[in-house]
PDB file of C-alpha atoms and ligand atoms in Angstrom:
ATOM      1  CA  MET A  17      47.977  93.562-113.862  1.00  0.00           C
ATOM      2  CA  ALA A  18      47.891  97.215-114.729  1.00  0.00           C
ATOM      3  CA  SER A  19      45.207  98.220-117.205  1.00  0.00           C
ATOM      4  CA  ASP A  20      41.715  97.307-118.352  1.00  0.00           C
ATOM      5  CA  GLN A  21      42.917  97.121-121.947  1.00  0.00           C
ATOM      6  CA  ALA A  22      41.980  93.863-123.696  1.00  0.00           C
ATOM      7  CA  ARG A  23      44.799  91.382-123.359  1.00  0.00           C
ATOM      8  CA  THR A  24      45.738  88.606-125.731  1.00  0.00           C
ATOM      9  CA  ALA A  25      47.582  85.349-125.057  1.00  0.00           C
ATOM     10  CA  CYS A  26      48.107  82.230-127.169  1.00  0.00           C
ATOM     11  CA  VAL A  27      49.318  78.660-127.276  1.00  0.00           C
ATOM     12  CA  VAL A  28      52.369  78.103-129.466  1.00  0.00           C
ATOM     13  CA  GLY A  29      53.051  74.637-130.861  1.00  0.00           C
ATOM     14  CA  TRP A  30      53.864  72.663-133.995  1.00  0.00           C
ATOM     15  CA  PRO A  31      51.302  71.264-134.597  1.00  0.00           C
ATOM     16  CA  VAL A  32      48.864  73.132-132.371  1.00  0.00           C
ATOM     17  CA  GLU A  33      45.377  72.282-133.711  1.00  0.00           C
ATOM     18  CA  HIS A  34      44.872  69.576-131.064  1.00  0.00           C
ATOM     19  CA  SER A  35      45.382  71.973-128.118  1.00  0.00           C
ATOM     20  CA  ARG A  36      42.378  72.426-125.807  1.00  0.00           C
ATOM     21  CA  SER A  37      43.942  75.512-124.186  1.00  0.00           C
ATOM     22  CA  PRO A  38      41.895  77.983-126.339  1.00  0.00           C
ATOM     23  CA  LEU A  39      38.681  76.266-125.227  1.00  0.00           C
ATOM     24  CA  ILE A  40      39.686  76.528-121.548  1.00  0.00           C
ATOM     25  CA  HIS A  41      40.975  80.118-121.544  1.00  0.00           C
ATOM     26  CA  ASN A  42      38.246  81.541-123.776  1.00  0.00           C
ATOM     27  CA  TYR A  43      35.653  79.871-121.507  1.00  0.00           C
ATOM     28  CA  TRP A  44      37.167  81.639-118.488  1.00  0.00           C
ATOM     29  CA  LEU A  45      37.401  84.992-120.313  1.00  0.00           C
ATOM     30  CA  LYS A  46      33.701  84.800-121.159  1.00  0.00           C
ATOM     31  CA  HIS A  47      32.707  83.411-117.743  1.00  0.00           C
ATOM     32  CA  TYR A  48      34.430  86.245-115.850  1.00  0.00           C
ATOM     33  CA  GLY A  49      33.482  88.952-118.384  1.00  0.00           C
ATOM     34  CA  ILE A  50      37.130  89.808-119.080  1.00  0.00           C
ATOM     35  CA  ALA A  51      37.931  91.626-122.316  1.00  0.00           C
ATOM     36  CA  GLY A  52      40.612  89.486-123.915  1.00  0.00           C
ATOM     37  CA  GLU A  53      41.383  86.734-126.344  1.00  0.00           C
ATOM     38  CA  TYR A  54      43.342  83.481-126.419  1.00  0.00           C
ATOM     39  CA  ARG A  55      44.569  82.189-129.798  1.00  0.00           C
ATOM     40  CA  ARG A  56      46.402  79.273-131.400  1.00  0.00           C
ATOM     41  CA  GLU A  57      49.771  79.947-133.078  1.00  0.00           C
ATOM     42  CA  ALA A  58      51.287  77.237-135.269  1.00  0.00           C
ATOM     43  CA  VAL A  59      55.014  78.016-135.243  1.00  0.00           C
ATOM     44  CA  PRO A  60      57.681  75.660-136.671  1.00  0.00           C
ATOM     45  CA  PRO A  61      60.845  75.083-134.598  1.00  0.00           C
ATOM     46  CA  GLU A  62      63.078  77.260-136.786  1.00  0.00           C
ATOM     47  CA  GLN A  63      60.761  80.267-136.239  1.00  0.00           C
ATOM     48  CA  PHE A  64      60.124  79.802-132.507  1.00  0.00           C
ATOM     49  CA  ALA A  65      62.966  82.007-131.193  1.00  0.00           C
ATOM     50  CA  ASP A  66      61.918  84.894-133.426  1.00  0.00           C
ATOM     51  CA  PHE A  67      58.271  84.434-132.457  1.00  0.00           C
ATOM     52  CA  VAL A  68      59.115  84.591-128.753  1.00  0.00           C
ATOM     53  CA  LYS A  69      61.407  87.589-129.117  1.00  0.00           C
ATOM     54  CA  ARG A  70      58.577  89.474-130.825  1.00  0.00           C
ATOM     55  CA  LEU A  71      55.814  88.279-128.473  1.00  0.00           C
ATOM     56  CA  ALA A  72      55.009  91.796-127.195  1.00  0.00           C
ATOM     57  CA  ALA A  73      55.252  93.292-130.680  1.00  0.00           C
ATOM     58  CA  ARG A  74      52.692  90.729-131.815  1.00  0.00           C
ATOM     59  CA  GLY A  75      50.351  92.022-129.112  1.00  0.00           C
ATOM     60  CA  TYR A  76      50.674  89.138-126.661  1.00  0.00           C
ATOM     61  CA  VAL A  77      51.067  89.422-122.868  1.00  0.00           C
ATOM     62  CA  GLY A  78      52.153  85.793-122.677  1.00  0.00           C
ATOM     63  CA  ALA A  79      51.756  82.293-124.053  1.00  0.00           C
ATOM     64  CA  ASN A  80      51.439  78.628-123.378  1.00  0.00           C
ATOM     65  CA  VAL A  81      54.105  76.553-125.058  1.00  0.00           C
ATOM     66  CA  THR A  82      53.556  73.007-126.202  1.00  0.00           C
ATOM     67  CA  VAL A  83      55.442  70.314-128.136  1.00  0.00           C
ATOM     68  CA  PRO A  84      58.130  70.685-129.472  1.00  0.00           C
ATOM     69  CA  HIS A  85      59.050  74.089-128.016  1.00  0.00           C
ATOM     70  CA  LYS A  86      59.172  73.597-124.220  1.00  0.00           C
ATOM     71  CA  GLU A  87      62.973  73.289-123.907  1.00  0.00           C
ATOM     72  CA  ALA A  88      63.540  76.222-126.289  1.00  0.00           C
ATOM     73  CA  ALA A  89      61.056  78.309-124.276  1.00  0.00           C
ATOM     74  CA  LEU A  90      63.119  77.618-121.155  1.00  0.00           C
ATOM     75  CA  ALA A  91      66.350  78.709-122.850  1.00  0.00           C
ATOM     76  CA  LEU A  92      64.805  81.921-124.232  1.00  0.00           C
ATOM     77  CA  SER A  93      63.275  83.126-120.953  1.00  0.00           C
ATOM     78  CA  ARG A  94      64.007  83.740-117.273  1.00  0.00           C
ATOM     79  CA  PRO A  95      62.661  80.534-115.670  1.00  0.00           C
ATOM     80  CA  ASP A  96      61.376  80.123-112.111  1.00  0.00           C
ATOM     81  CA  ASP A  97      62.437  77.159-109.935  1.00  0.00           C
ATOM     82  CA  ARG A  98      59.777  74.888-111.369  1.00  0.00           C
ATOM     83  CA  ALA A  99      60.680  75.366-115.023  1.00  0.00           C
ATOM     84  CA  GLY A 100      64.401  75.250-114.183  1.00  0.00           C
ATOM     85  CA  ASN A 101      64.140  72.016-112.227  1.00  0.00           C
ATOM     86  CA  VAL A 102      61.855  70.289-114.723  1.00  0.00           C
ATOM     87  CA  GLY A 103      64.023  71.486-117.621  1.00  0.00           C
ATOM     88  CA  ALA A 104      61.062  72.729-119.666  1.00  0.00           C
ATOM     89  CA  ALA A 105      58.756  75.753-119.695  1.00  0.00           C
ATOM     90  CA  ASN A 106      55.092  75.606-120.738  1.00  0.00           C
ATOM     91  CA  THR A 107      53.980  79.111-119.691  1.00  0.00           C
ATOM     92  CA  LEU A 108      55.546  82.469-120.642  1.00  0.00           C
ATOM     93  CA  TRP A 109      54.632  85.942-119.480  1.00  0.00           C
ATOM     94  CA  LEU A 110      56.032  89.436-119.873  1.00  0.00           C
ATOM     95  CA  ASP A 111      56.916  91.057-116.577  1.00  0.00           C
ATOM     96  CA  ASP A 112      58.019  94.696-117.044  1.00  0.00           C
ATOM     97  CA  GLY A 113      59.509  93.768-120.399  1.00  0.00           C
ATOM     98  CA  VAL A 114      61.269  90.651-119.047  1.00  0.00           C
ATOM     99  CA  LEU A 115      60.118  87.343-120.517  1.00  0.00           C
ATOM    100  CA  ARG A 116      59.616  84.958-117.597  1.00  0.00           C
ATOM    101  CA  SER A 117      58.585  81.298-117.581  1.00  0.00           C
ATOM    102  CA  THR A 118      57.269  78.536-115.386  1.00  0.00           C
ATOM    103  CA  ASN A 119      56.150  74.928-115.703  1.00  0.00           C
ATOM    104  CA  THR A 120      52.523  74.627-114.623  1.00  0.00           C
ATOM    105  CA  ASP A 121      52.375  70.831-115.050  1.00  0.00           C
ATOM    106  CA  VAL A 122      53.876  70.670-111.546  1.00  0.00           C
ATOM    107  CA  GLU A 123      50.968  72.454-109.850  1.00  0.00           C
ATOM    108  CA  GLY A 124      48.460  70.961-112.309  1.00  0.00           C
ATOM    109  CA  PHE A 125      49.456  67.506-111.125  1.00  0.00           C
ATOM    110  CA  LEU A 126      49.435  68.452-107.424  1.00  0.00           C
ATOM    111  CA  ASP A 127      46.245  70.556-107.440  1.00  0.00           C
ATOM    112  CA  ASN A 128      44.353  67.836-109.299  1.00  0.00           C
ATOM    113  CA  LEU A 129      45.370  65.209-106.751  1.00  0.00           C
ATOM    114  CA  ASP A 130      44.508  67.577-103.892  1.00  0.00           C
ATOM    115  CA  ALA A 131      41.047  68.019-105.442  1.00  0.00           C
ATOM    116  CA  CYS A 132      40.431  64.326-106.241  1.00  0.00           C
ATOM    117  CA  ALA A 133      41.969  62.611-103.199  1.00  0.00           C
ATOM    118  CA  PRO A 134      42.676  65.220-100.486  1.00  0.00           C
ATOM    119  CA  ASP A 135      44.956  63.075 -98.263  1.00  0.00           C
ATOM    120  CA  TRP A 136      46.822  61.420-101.133  1.00  0.00           C
ATOM    121  CA  ASP A 137      50.185  62.564 -99.714  1.00  0.00           C
ATOM    122  CA  ALA A 138      49.499  61.681 -96.064  1.00  0.00           C
ATOM    123  CA  ASP A 139      52.051  58.853 -96.318  1.00  0.00           C
ATOM    124  CA  PRO A 140      54.789  60.106 -98.625  1.00  0.00           C
ATOM    125  CA  SER A 141      57.004  57.034 -98.260  1.00  0.00           C
ATOM    126  CA  GLN A 142      56.789  55.708-101.821  1.00  0.00           C
ATOM    127  CA  ALA A 143      55.268  56.542-105.210  1.00  0.00           C
ATOM    128  CA  VAL A 144      55.670  54.686-108.498  1.00  0.00           C
ATOM    129  CA  VAL A 145      55.960  56.698-111.708  1.00  0.00           C
ATOM    130  CA  LEU A 146      55.633  54.966-115.086  1.00  0.00           C
ATOM    131  CA  GLY A 147      57.552  56.930-117.727  1.00  0.00           C
ATOM    132  CA  ALA A 148      60.590  59.200-117.800  1.00  0.00           C
ATOM    133  CA  GLY A 149      59.733  61.792-120.460  1.00  0.00           C
ATOM    134  CA  GLY A 150      58.876  65.471-120.050  1.00  0.00           C
ATOM    135  CA  ALA A 151      55.658  64.888-118.124  1.00  0.00           C
ATOM    136  CA  ALA A 152      57.369  62.427-115.775  1.00  0.00           C
ATOM    137  CA  ARG A 153      59.993  65.090-114.943  1.00  0.00           C
ATOM    138  CA  ALA A 154      57.226  67.443-113.796  1.00  0.00           C
ATOM    139  CA  VAL A 155      55.605  64.637-111.778  1.00  0.00           C
ATOM    140  CA  VAL A 156      58.853  63.616-110.057  1.00  0.00           C
ATOM    141  CA  TYR A 157      59.642  67.226-109.157  1.00  0.00           C
ATOM    142  CA  ALA A 158      56.088  67.655-107.809  1.00  0.00           C
ATOM    143  CA  LEU A 159      56.448  64.512-105.664  1.00  0.00           C
ATOM    144  CA  LYS A 160      59.750  65.830-104.315  1.00  0.00           C
ATOM    145  CA  LEU A 161      58.011  69.100-103.364  1.00  0.00           C
ATOM    146  CA  ARG A 162      55.502  67.042-101.324  1.00  0.00           C
ATOM    147  CA  GLY A 163      58.319  65.193 -99.576  1.00  0.00           C
ATOM    148  CA  PHE A 164      58.107  61.715-101.120  1.00  0.00           C
ATOM    149  CA  ALA A 165      61.038  59.691 -99.777  1.00  0.00           C
ATOM    150  CA  ARG A 166      61.197  57.098-102.548  1.00  0.00           C
ATOM    151  CA  ILE A 167      60.046  57.723-106.112  1.00  0.00           C
ATOM    152  CA  VAL A 168      60.350  54.581-108.213  1.00  0.00           C
ATOM    153  CA  VAL A 169      60.656  55.518-111.887  1.00  0.00           C
ATOM    154  CA  ILE A 170      59.929  52.661-114.283  1.00  0.00           C
ATOM    155  CA  ASN A 171      60.661  53.316-117.935  1.00  0.00           C
ATOM    156  CA  ARG A 172      60.997  51.269-121.109  1.00  0.00           C
ATOM    157  CA  THR A 173      64.320  52.978-121.867  1.00  0.00           C
ATOM    158  CA  ARG A 174      66.228  52.500-118.620  1.00  0.00           C
ATOM    159  CA  GLY A 175      68.757  55.277-119.368  1.00  0.00           C
ATOM    160  CA  ARG A 176      66.007  57.924-119.222  1.00  0.00           C
ATOM    161  CA  ALA A 177      64.978  56.718-115.750  1.00  0.00           C
ATOM    162  CA  ASP A 178      68.644  56.889-114.679  1.00  0.00           C
ATOM    163  CA  ALA A 179      68.766  60.470-115.999  1.00  0.00           C
ATOM    164  CA  LEU A 180      65.904  61.394-113.674  1.00  0.00           C
ATOM    165  CA  ARG A 181      67.929  60.183-110.687  1.00  0.00           C
ATOM    166  CA  GLU A 182      70.855  62.319-111.853  1.00  0.00           C
ATOM    167  CA  ARG A 183      68.534  65.321-112.186  1.00  0.00           C
ATOM    168  CA  PHE A 184      66.474  64.933-109.011  1.00  0.00           C
ATOM    169  CA  GLY A 185      68.682  62.967-106.614  1.00  0.00           C
ATOM    170  CA  GLN A 186      68.607  59.850-104.508  1.00  0.00           C
ATOM    171  CA  GLU A 187      64.858  59.801-103.816  1.00  0.00           C
ATOM    172  CA  VAL A 188      64.519  58.595-107.410  1.00  0.00           C
ATOM    173  CA  GLN A 189      64.913  54.822-107.769  1.00  0.00           C
ATOM    174  CA  PRO A 190      65.163  53.884-111.457  1.00  0.00           C
ATOM    175  CA  ALA A 191      63.736  50.518-112.455  1.00  0.00           C
ATOM    176  CA  ALA A 192      63.547  48.557-115.678  1.00  0.00           C
ATOM    177  CA  TRP A 193      60.164  48.151-117.393  1.00  0.00           C
ATOM    178  CA  ASP A 194      60.073  44.372-116.793  1.00  0.00           C
ATOM    179  CA  GLN A 195      61.510  44.499-113.261  1.00  0.00           C
ATOM    180  CA  PRO A 196      59.127  43.442-110.455  1.00  0.00           C
ATOM    181  CA  THR A 197      58.389  46.448-108.248  1.00  0.00           C
ATOM    182  CA  THR A 198      57.119  46.721-104.708  1.00  0.00           C
ATOM    183  CA  LEU A 199      53.686  48.131-105.486  1.00  0.00           C
ATOM    184  CA  GLU A 200      52.546  46.836-102.082  1.00  0.00           C
ATOM    185  CA  ASP A 201      54.303  49.770-100.394  1.00  0.00           C
ATOM    186  CA  SER A 202      53.086  52.494-102.760  1.00  0.00           C
ATOM    187  CA  ALA A 203      50.563  55.162-101.834  1.00  0.00           C
ATOM    188  CA  LEU A 204      50.483  56.363-105.400  1.00  0.00           C
ATOM    189  CA  LEU A 205      50.847  54.994-108.951  1.00  0.00           C
ATOM    190  CA  ILE A 206      51.132  57.449-111.851  1.00  0.00           C
ATOM    191  CA  ASN A 207      51.063  56.769-115.566  1.00  0.00           C
ATOM    192  CA  ALA A 208      53.226  59.416-117.243  1.00  0.00           C
ATOM    193  CA  THR A 209      53.753  57.399-120.429  1.00  0.00           C
ATOM    194  CA  THR A 210      51.703  57.653-123.615  1.00  0.00           C
ATOM    195  CA  LEU A 211      50.411  54.109-123.068  1.00  0.00           C
ATOM    196  CA  GLY A 212      46.629  53.910-122.901  1.00  0.00           C
ATOM    197  CA  MET A 213      46.264  56.951-125.161  1.00  0.00           C
ATOM    198  CA  ALA A 214      43.945  56.580-128.158  1.00  0.00           C
ATOM    199  CA  GLY A 215      45.947  54.912-130.940  1.00  0.00           C
ATOM    200  CA  GLN A 216      48.716  53.729-128.572  1.00  0.00           C
ATOM    201  CA  PRO A 217      49.206  50.302-126.971  1.00  0.00           C
ATOM    202  CA  GLY A 218      47.399  49.668-123.681  1.00  0.00           C
ATOM    203  CA  LEU A 219      48.996  49.622-120.253  1.00  0.00           C
ATOM    204  CA  ALA A 220      48.791  46.505-118.097  1.00  0.00           C
ATOM    205  CA  VAL A 221      49.642  46.880-114.404  1.00  0.00           C
ATOM    206  CA  ALA A 222      48.873  44.329-111.655  1.00  0.00           C
ATOM    207  CA  LEU A 223      46.827  46.759-109.559  1.00  0.00           C
ATOM    208  CA  GLU A 224      45.803  44.081-107.064  1.00  0.00           C
ATOM    209  CA  ARG A 225      49.249  44.516-105.508  1.00  0.00           C
ATOM    210  CA  LEU A 226      48.545  48.145-104.547  1.00  0.00           C
ATOM    211  CA  PRO A 227      47.264  48.791-101.011  1.00  0.00           C
ATOM    212  CA  GLY A 228      43.564  49.713-100.710  1.00  0.00           C
ATOM    213  CA  ARG A 229      44.451  53.309 -99.687  1.00  0.00           C
ATOM    214  CA  ALA A 230      46.464  53.892-102.868  1.00  0.00           C
ATOM    215  CA  VAL A 231      45.590  56.533-105.460  1.00  0.00           C
ATOM    216  CA  VAL A 232      46.065  55.945-109.203  1.00  0.00           C
ATOM    217  CA  ALA A 233      46.687  58.938-111.476  1.00  0.00           C
ATOM    218  CA  ASP A 234      46.819  58.878-115.271  1.00  0.00           C
ATOM    219  CA  LEU A 235      48.158  61.849-117.236  1.00  0.00           C
ATOM    220  CA  VAL A 236      46.571  60.579-120.454  1.00  0.00           C
ATOM    221  CA  TYR A 237      43.280  62.370-121.166  1.00  0.00           C
ATOM    222  CA  VAL A 238      42.244  60.916-124.543  1.00  0.00           C
ATOM    223  CA  PRO A 239      40.348  58.782-123.700  1.00  0.00           C
ATOM    224  CA  LEU A 240      39.225  60.431-120.497  1.00  0.00           C
ATOM    225  CA  GLN A 241      38.617  57.104-118.796  1.00  0.00           C
ATOM    226  CA  THR A 242      41.778  55.120-119.575  1.00  0.00           C
ATOM    227  CA  PRO A 243      41.912  51.335-119.101  1.00  0.00           C
ATOM    228  CA  LEU A 244      44.254  51.970-116.122  1.00  0.00           C
ATOM    229  CA  LEU A 245      41.742  54.276-114.401  1.00  0.00           C
ATOM    230  CA  ALA A 246      38.876  51.889-115.174  1.00  0.00           C
ATOM    231  CA  ALA A 247      40.810  49.008-113.575  1.00  0.00           C
ATOM    232  CA  ALA A 248      41.680  51.151-110.532  1.00  0.00           C
ATOM    233  CA  LYS A 249      38.023  52.152-110.048  1.00  0.00           C
ATOM    234  CA  ALA A 250      36.932  48.525-110.434  1.00  0.00           C
ATOM    235  CA  ARG A 251      39.339  47.697-107.585  1.00  0.00           C
ATOM    236  CA  GLY A 252      37.804  50.472-105.454  1.00  0.00           C
ATOM    237  CA  LEU A 253      40.904  52.703-105.577  1.00  0.00           C
ATOM    238  CA  ARG A 254      40.706  56.491-105.780  1.00  0.00           C
ATOM    239  CA  THR A 255      41.751  58.031-109.100  1.00  0.00           C
ATOM    240  CA  ALA A 256      42.850  61.331-110.648  1.00  0.00           C
ATOM    241  CA  ASP A 257      42.531  61.739-114.424  1.00  0.00           C
ATOM    242  CA  GLY A 258      44.530  63.636-117.019  1.00  0.00           C
ATOM    243  CA  LEU A 259      41.769  66.135-117.786  1.00  0.00           C
ATOM    244  CA  GLY A 260      41.805  67.312-114.175  1.00  0.00           C
ATOM    245  CA  MET A 261      45.554  67.963-114.460  1.00  0.00           C
ATOM    246  CA  LEU A 262      45.103  69.759-117.791  1.00  0.00           C
ATOM    247  CA  LEU A 263      42.491  72.106-116.297  1.00  0.00           C
ATOM    248  CA  HIS A 264      44.421  72.792-113.083  1.00  0.00           C
ATOM    249  CA  GLN A 265      47.676  73.497-114.961  1.00  0.00           C
ATOM    250  CA  ALA A 266      45.872  76.235-116.931  1.00  0.00           C
ATOM    251  CA  VAL A 267      44.994  78.282-113.812  1.00  0.00           C
ATOM    252  CA  ARG A 268      48.389  79.950-113.356  1.00  0.00           C
ATOM    253  CA  GLY A 269      48.729  81.219-116.917  1.00  0.00           C
ATOM    254  CA  PHE A 270      45.258  82.748-116.895  1.00  0.00           C
ATOM    255  CA  THR A 271      46.013  84.435-113.572  1.00  0.00           C
ATOM    256  CA  LEU A 272      49.280  85.880-114.870  1.00  0.00           C
ATOM    257  CA  TRP A 273      47.884  87.125-118.187  1.00  0.00           C
ATOM    258  CA  PHE A 274      44.390  88.242-117.279  1.00  0.00           C
ATOM    259  CA  GLY A 275      44.690  89.144-113.568  1.00  0.00           C
ATOM    260  CA  LYS A 276      42.039  86.780-112.186  1.00  0.00           C
ATOM    261  CA  LYS A 277      42.555  83.376-110.577  1.00  0.00           C
ATOM    262  CA  PRO A 278      39.919  81.193-112.275  1.00  0.00           C
ATOM    263  CA  ASP A 279      38.094  78.212-110.792  1.00  0.00           C
ATOM    264  CA  VAL A 280      38.191  74.709-112.212  1.00  0.00           C
ATOM    265  CA  THR A 281      34.462  73.967-112.213  1.00  0.00           C
ATOM    266  CA  ALA A 282      32.286  71.003-113.153  1.00  0.00           C
ATOM    267  CA  GLU A 283      30.850  73.118-115.992  1.00  0.00           C
ATOM    268  CA  LEU A 284      34.317  73.697-117.514  1.00  0.00           C
ATOM    269  CA  ARG A 285      35.191  70.041-117.107  1.00  0.00           C
ATOM    270  CA  THR A 286      31.986  68.984-118.891  1.00  0.00           C
ATOM    271  CA  LEU A 287      32.716  71.410-121.744  1.00  0.00           C
ATOM    272  CA  VAL A 288      36.245  70.115-122.347  1.00  0.00           C
ATOM    273  CA  ALA A 289      35.249  66.460-121.825  1.00  0.00           C
ATOM    274  CA  ALA A 290      32.577  66.866-124.521  1.00  0.00           C
ATOM    275  CA  ASP A 291      35.181  68.332-126.883  1.00  0.00           C
ATOM    276  CA  LEU A 292      37.606  65.469-126.168  1.00  0.00           C
ATOM    277  CA  ALA A 293      34.861  62.974-126.998  1.00  0.00           C
ATOM    278  CA  THR A 294      34.330  64.412-130.524  1.00  0.00           C
TER     279      THR A 294
HETATM  280  P1  NAP B   6      57.371  61.988-123.870  1.00  0.00           P
HETATM  281  O1  NAP B   6      58.357  62.952-123.338  1.00  0.00           O
HETATM  282  O2  NAP B   6      57.372  61.662-125.325  1.00  0.00           O
HETATM  283  O3  NAP B   6      57.526  60.610-123.033  1.00  0.00           O
HETATM  284  C1  NAP B   6      56.786  59.477-123.416  1.00  0.00           C
HETATM  285  C2  NAP B   6      56.951  58.392-122.355  1.00  0.00           C
HETATM  286  O4  NAP B   6      56.131  57.262-122.737  1.00  0.00           O
HETATM  287  C3  NAP B   6      58.387  57.860-122.240  1.00  0.00           C
HETATM  288  O5  NAP B   6      58.639  57.492-120.912  1.00  0.00           O
HETATM  289  C4  NAP B   6      58.329  56.636-123.159  1.00  0.00           C
HETATM  290  O6  NAP B   6      59.296  55.659-122.847  1.00  0.00           O
HETATM  291  C5  NAP B   6      56.955  56.103-122.831  1.00  0.00           C
HETATM  292  N1  NAP B   6      56.457  55.209-123.884  1.00  0.00           N
HETATM  293  C6  NAP B   6      56.030  55.575-125.117  1.00  0.00           C
HETATM  294  N2  NAP B   6      55.659  54.469-125.819  1.00  0.00           N
HETATM  295  C7  NAP B   6      55.866  53.404-124.991  1.00  0.00           C
HETATM  296  C8  NAP B   6      55.662  52.001-125.127  1.00  0.00           C
HETATM  297  N3  NAP B   6      55.185  51.464-126.265  1.00  0.00           N
HETATM  298  N4  NAP B   6      55.959  51.188-124.083  1.00  0.00           N
HETATM  299  C9  NAP B   6      56.438  51.728-122.924  1.00  0.00           C
HETATM  300  N5  NAP B   6      56.650  53.048-122.735  1.00  0.00           N
HETATM  301  C10 NAP B   6      56.354  53.883-123.762  1.00  0.00           C
HETATM  302  O7  NAP B   6      55.878  62.453-123.573  1.00  0.00           O
HETATM  303  P2  NAP B   6      55.388  63.381-122.353  1.00  0.00           P
HETATM  304  O8  NAP B   6      55.371  64.788-122.797  1.00  0.00           O
HETATM  305  O9  NAP B   6      56.165  63.001-121.142  1.00  0.00           O
HETATM  306  O10 NAP B   6      53.840  62.930-122.222  1.00  0.00           O
HETATM  307  C11 NAP B   6      53.483  61.673-121.662  1.00  0.00           C
HETATM  308  C12 NAP B   6      51.966  61.595-121.543  1.00  0.00           C
HETATM  309  O11 NAP B   6      51.512  62.560-120.587  1.00  0.00           O
HETATM  310  C13 NAP B   6      51.210  61.919-122.855  1.00  0.00           C
HETATM  311  O12 NAP B   6      50.117  61.050-122.961  1.00  0.00           O
HETATM  312  C14 NAP B   6      50.746  63.357-122.642  1.00  0.00           C
HETATM  313  O13 NAP B   6      49.560  63.650-123.384  1.00  0.00           O
HETATM  314  C15 NAP B   6      50.462  63.328-121.154  1.00  0.00           C
HETATM  315  N6  NAP B   6      50.483  64.659-120.520  1.00  0.00           N
HETATM  316  C16 NAP B   6      49.343  65.076-119.914  1.00  0.00           C
HETATM  317  C17 NAP B   6      49.316  66.295-119.278  1.00  0.00           C
HETATM  318  C18 NAP B   6      48.056  66.729-118.599  1.00  0.00           C
HETATM  319  O14 NAP B   6      47.915  67.919-118.277  1.00  0.00           O
HETATM  320  N7  NAP B   6      47.131  65.820-118.341  1.00  0.00           N
HETATM  321  C19 NAP B   6      50.457  67.123-119.256  1.00  0.00           C
HETATM  322  C20 NAP B   6      51.622  66.662-119.896  1.00  0.00           C
HETATM  323  C21 NAP B   6      51.616  65.427-120.519  1.00  0.00           C
HETATM  324  P3  NAP B   6      60.757  55.709-123.555  1.00  0.00           P
HETATM  325  O15 NAP B   6      61.574  56.696-122.749  1.00  0.00           O
HETATM  326  O16 NAP B   6      61.240  54.319-123.451  1.00  0.00           O
HETATM  327  O17 NAP B   6      60.530  56.170-124.981  1.00  0.00           O
END
């Protein structure tokens, strides 16, 4: 990062009011005494390409991208391996006038698990992923990076699970939603569906079939303590929640835009958890 001039970044979405990214990045800016600002930008799909092309002219050094723009952001930028493999970009930055992109859900997922359950990938023989949407793509790619040999993807719409095998290869084992799965052999169970989210149906999984060393991760963060995580804790299993992933995925963007790698602290977590509870 070259100058001390105040820098500005934003989150672009449609809608965007729900995004907690301004709370996270503005907390870090204040905490580290960095002159800068992070804003919300509500941009409809038909205006997204123009918005991105004029990012620098609007005074931005980069942006987070949220629903429904992540695929368009990929197409309009020069993606790294992560964004390219996942097929979606959630972080943009200007690098000598070139608009580059990455997908920080990959490291958000991994760094959160590393923080919550340090040896979670000691036995990378099998993981079970529930869901086959955008978040599941980031999770499957992350598990491949950590060398998981078998990644069972269970999804309501079987064709989307099959598409993940086509995208990521033979480690992915698609399974139907109602098909019995060998949870007994799984070191890790991840919910990457919207089930368990406030206002959505719950998620029922027979957790007693998981081994005692297993870790359960939920990407849903409203509510913070999902019924799945509550059941896993009641069984004495280690857990990783969606808020942890949300905070860890924000680190890379802040580093790229503002030149400082920020810490995910208990204070930040408490701040965002309190906001989620309102
Ligand atoms: P998405 O692309 O819309 O995918 C939604 C997934 O949920 C699909 O697999 C869908 O199955 C499944 N699903 C929805 N309703 C269902 C139901 N009634 N029964 C069974 N399956 C159902 O969404 P996404 O972007 O992947 O996001 C998924 C979740 O991850 C959301 O809760 C999101 O907030 C969360 N997330 C969290 C973070 C974080 O940092 N913590 C980051 C990204 C996403 P079908 O294919 O059959 O429709």
